[in-house]
Coordinates of C-alpha atoms in Angstrom, one line a residue:
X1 CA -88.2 -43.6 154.6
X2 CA -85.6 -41.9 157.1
X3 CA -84.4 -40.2 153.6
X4 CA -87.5 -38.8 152.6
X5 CA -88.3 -37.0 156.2
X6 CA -84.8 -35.6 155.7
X7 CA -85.4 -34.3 152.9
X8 CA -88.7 -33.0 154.0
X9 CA -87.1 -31.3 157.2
X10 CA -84.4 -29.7 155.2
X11 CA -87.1 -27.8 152.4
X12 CA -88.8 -26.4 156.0
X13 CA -86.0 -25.4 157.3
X14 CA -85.4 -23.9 153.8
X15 CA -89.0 -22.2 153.9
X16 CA -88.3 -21.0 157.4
X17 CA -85.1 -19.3 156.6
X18 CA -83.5 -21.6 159.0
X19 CA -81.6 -23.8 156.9
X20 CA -78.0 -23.3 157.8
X21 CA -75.1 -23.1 155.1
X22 CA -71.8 -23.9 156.2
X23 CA -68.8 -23.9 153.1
X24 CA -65.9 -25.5 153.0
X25 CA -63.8 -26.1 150.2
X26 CA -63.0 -30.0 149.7
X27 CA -62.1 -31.6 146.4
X28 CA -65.3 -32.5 144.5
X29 CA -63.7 -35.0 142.3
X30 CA -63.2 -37.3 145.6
X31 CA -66.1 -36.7 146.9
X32 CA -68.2 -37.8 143.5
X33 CA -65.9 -41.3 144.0
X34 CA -66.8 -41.6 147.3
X35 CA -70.3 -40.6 146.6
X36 CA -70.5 -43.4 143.5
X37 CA -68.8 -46.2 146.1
X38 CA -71.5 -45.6 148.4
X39 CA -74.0 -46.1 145.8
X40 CA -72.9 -49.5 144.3
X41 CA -72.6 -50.5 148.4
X42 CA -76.2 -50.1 148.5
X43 CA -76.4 -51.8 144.9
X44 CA -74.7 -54.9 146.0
X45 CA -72.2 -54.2 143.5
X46 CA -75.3 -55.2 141.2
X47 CA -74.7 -52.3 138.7
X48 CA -70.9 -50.9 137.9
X49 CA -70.8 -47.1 137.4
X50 CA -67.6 -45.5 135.9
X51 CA -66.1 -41.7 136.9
X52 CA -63.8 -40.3 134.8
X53 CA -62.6 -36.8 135.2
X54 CA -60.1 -35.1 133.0
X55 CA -58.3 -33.4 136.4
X56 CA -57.0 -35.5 139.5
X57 CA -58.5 -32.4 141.9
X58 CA -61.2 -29.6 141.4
X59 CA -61.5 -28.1 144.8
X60 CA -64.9 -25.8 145.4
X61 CA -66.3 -24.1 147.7
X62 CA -69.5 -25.7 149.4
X63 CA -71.2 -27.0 152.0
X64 CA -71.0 -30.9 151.4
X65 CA -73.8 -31.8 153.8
X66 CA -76.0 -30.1 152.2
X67 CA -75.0 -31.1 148.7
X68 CA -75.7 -34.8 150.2
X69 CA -79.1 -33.6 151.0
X70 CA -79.7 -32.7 147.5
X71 CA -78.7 -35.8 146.0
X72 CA -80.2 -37.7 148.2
X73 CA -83.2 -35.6 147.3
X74 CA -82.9 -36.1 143.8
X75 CA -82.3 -40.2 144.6
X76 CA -85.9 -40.8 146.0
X77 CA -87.6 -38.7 143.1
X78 CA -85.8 -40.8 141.3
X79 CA -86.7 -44.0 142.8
X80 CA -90.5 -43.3 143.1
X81 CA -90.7 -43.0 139.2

């Protein structure tokens, strides 16, 4: 539930020309590992998802929290089909 009002908070903030975008530049090959480990947390281990990436590091340029946002975003569409 606390997901969805997220989500609902950040496309006003969007609308309002509010939402703040803060880059950084961190290695999106990690972060997709550590983003897959959270998700079989919340699994219970129930489901095993494999990551394979031809390169050890791709670094880019973007602002991770609000990448989260959009998965998350993308989860609960997801979920409610």
């Amino acid at each position: 539930m606390t997901e969805i009002f997220n989500g609902v908070l950040i496309i006003g903030k969007s609308e309002a020309g509010k939402l703040e975008y803060k880059p950084t530049a961190f290695n999106r090959v990690e972060y997709c590992r550590q983003l897959l480990e959270r998700v079989q947390m919340n699994l219970d281990y129930r489901r095993l998802i494999y990551f394979t990436s031809q390169h050890q590091s791709v670094t880019c340029c973007m602002d991770e929290k609000l990448l989260g946002h959009i998965l998350n975003f993308k989860k609960i569409k997801y979920k409610l089909r």
